[in-house]
mmCIF file of C-alpha atoms in Angstrom:
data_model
loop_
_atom_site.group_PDB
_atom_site.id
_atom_site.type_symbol
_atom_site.label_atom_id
_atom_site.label_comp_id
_atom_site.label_asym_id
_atom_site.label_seq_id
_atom_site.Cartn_x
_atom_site.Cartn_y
_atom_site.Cartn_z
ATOM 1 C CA UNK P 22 5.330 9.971 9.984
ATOM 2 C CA UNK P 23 3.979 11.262 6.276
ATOM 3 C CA UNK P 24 0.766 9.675 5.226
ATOM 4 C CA UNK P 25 -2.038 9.669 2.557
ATOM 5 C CA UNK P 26 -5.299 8.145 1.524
ATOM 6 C CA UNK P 27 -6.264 6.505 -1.643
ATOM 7 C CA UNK P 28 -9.412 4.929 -3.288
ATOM 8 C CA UNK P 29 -9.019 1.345 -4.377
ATOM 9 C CA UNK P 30 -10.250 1.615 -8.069
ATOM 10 C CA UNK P 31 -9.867 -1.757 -9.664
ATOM 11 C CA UNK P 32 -13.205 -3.781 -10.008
ATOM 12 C CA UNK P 33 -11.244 -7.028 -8.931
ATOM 13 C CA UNK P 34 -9.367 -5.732 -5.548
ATOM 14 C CA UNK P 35 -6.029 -5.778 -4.679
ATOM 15 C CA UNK P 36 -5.139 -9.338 -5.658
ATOM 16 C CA UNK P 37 -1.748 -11.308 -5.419
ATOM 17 C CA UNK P 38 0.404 -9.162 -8.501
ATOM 18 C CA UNK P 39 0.251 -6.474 -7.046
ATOM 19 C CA UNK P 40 -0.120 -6.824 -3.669
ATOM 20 C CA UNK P 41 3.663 -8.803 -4.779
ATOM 21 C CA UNK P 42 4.691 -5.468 -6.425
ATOM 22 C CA UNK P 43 3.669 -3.105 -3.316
ATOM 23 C CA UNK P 44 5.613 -5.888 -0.689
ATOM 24 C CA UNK P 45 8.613 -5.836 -2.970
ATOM 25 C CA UNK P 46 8.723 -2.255 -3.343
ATOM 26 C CA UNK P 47 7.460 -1.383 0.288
ATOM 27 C CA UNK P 48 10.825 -3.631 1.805
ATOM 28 C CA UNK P 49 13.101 -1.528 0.006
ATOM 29 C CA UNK P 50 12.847 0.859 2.763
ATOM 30 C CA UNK P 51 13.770 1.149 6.348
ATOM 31 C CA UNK P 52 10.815 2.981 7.412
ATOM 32 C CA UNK P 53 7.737 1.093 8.170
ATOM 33 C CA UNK P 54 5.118 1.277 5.750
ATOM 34 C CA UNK P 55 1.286 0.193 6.465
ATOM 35 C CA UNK P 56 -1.660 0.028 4.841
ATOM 36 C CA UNK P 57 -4.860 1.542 7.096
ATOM 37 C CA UNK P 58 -8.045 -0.389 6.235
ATOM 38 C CA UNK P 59 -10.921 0.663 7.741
ATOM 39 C CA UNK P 60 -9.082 1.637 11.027
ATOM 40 C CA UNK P 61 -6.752 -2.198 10.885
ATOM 41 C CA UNK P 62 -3.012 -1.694 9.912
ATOM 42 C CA UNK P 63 -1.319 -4.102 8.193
ATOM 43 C CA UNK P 64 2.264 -4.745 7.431
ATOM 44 C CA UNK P 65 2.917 -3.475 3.643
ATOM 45 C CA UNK P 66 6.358 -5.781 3.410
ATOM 46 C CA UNK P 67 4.030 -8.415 4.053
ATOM 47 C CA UNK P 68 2.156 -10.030 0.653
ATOM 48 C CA UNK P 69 0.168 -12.597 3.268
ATOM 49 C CA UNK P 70 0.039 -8.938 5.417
ATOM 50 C CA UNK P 71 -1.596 -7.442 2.530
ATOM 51 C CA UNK P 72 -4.107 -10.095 1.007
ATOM 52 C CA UNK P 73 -5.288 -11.147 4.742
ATOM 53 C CA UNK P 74 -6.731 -7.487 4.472
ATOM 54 C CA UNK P 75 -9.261 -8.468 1.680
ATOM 55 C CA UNK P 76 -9.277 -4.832 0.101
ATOM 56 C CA UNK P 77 -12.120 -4.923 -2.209
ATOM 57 C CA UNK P 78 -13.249 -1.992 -5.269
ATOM 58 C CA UNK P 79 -13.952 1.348 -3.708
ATOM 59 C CA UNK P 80 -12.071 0.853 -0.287
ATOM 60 C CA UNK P 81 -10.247 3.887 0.994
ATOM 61 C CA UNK P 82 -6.564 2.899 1.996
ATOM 62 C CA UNK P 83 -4.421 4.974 4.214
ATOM 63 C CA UNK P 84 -0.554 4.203 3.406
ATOM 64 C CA UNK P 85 1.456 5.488 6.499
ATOM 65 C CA UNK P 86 4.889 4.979 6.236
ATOM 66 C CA UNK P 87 7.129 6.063 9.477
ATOM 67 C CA UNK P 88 10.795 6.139 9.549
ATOM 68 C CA UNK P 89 14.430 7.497 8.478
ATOM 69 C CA UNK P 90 13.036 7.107 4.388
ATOM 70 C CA UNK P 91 9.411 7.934 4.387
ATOM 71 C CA UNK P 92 8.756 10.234 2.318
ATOM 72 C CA UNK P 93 10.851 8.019 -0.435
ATOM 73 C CA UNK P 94 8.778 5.483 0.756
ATOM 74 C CA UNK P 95 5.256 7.096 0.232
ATOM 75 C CA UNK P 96 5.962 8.120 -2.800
ATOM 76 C CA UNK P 97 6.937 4.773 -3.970
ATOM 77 C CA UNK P 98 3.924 2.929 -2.327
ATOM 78 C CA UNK P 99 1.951 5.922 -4.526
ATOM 79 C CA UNK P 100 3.439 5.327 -7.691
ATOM 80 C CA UNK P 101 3.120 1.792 -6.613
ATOM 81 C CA UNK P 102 -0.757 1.542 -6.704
ATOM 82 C CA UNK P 103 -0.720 3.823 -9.808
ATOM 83 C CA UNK P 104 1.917 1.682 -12.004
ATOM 84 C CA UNK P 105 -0.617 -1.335 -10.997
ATOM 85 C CA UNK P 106 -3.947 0.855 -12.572
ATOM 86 C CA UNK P 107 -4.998 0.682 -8.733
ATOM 87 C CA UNK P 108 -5.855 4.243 -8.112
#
């Protein structure tokens, strides 16, 4: 299991686009990948997963991704949120 925390920095959230882009990407992979927020997982291959969590400005996210490909799959989910201007 290979993980690592970020700091939401976009002054709207993590809305629909990109929550889109990090499901898409995140489902490439056979490992799971989760988003820890505030201590709930949810499902990254999961864009309902993902907006359920409400992830506002200035949240701290802990992508954990656990599996035969996760260290592909972190750094994915990392370039992920920076591709978006997320982090």
């Amino acid at each position: 299991m290979v993980s690592q925390e970020i700091t939401l920095k976009a002054e709207e959230g993590l809305h629909a686009r990109p929550a889109t882009e990090i499901a898409k990407n995140a489902s490439k992979y056979n490992c799971t990948v989760k988003l820890d927020v505030q201590g709930t997982e949810y499902n990254a291959k999961s864009v309902l997963n993902i907006m359920s969590a409400g992830i506002k400005n200035n949240t701290q996210i802990k992508i954990v991704c656990d599996g035969v490909d996760e260290d592909q799959a972190l750094t994915e989910m990392l370039d992920t949120f920076k591709s978006n201007s997320l982090v």
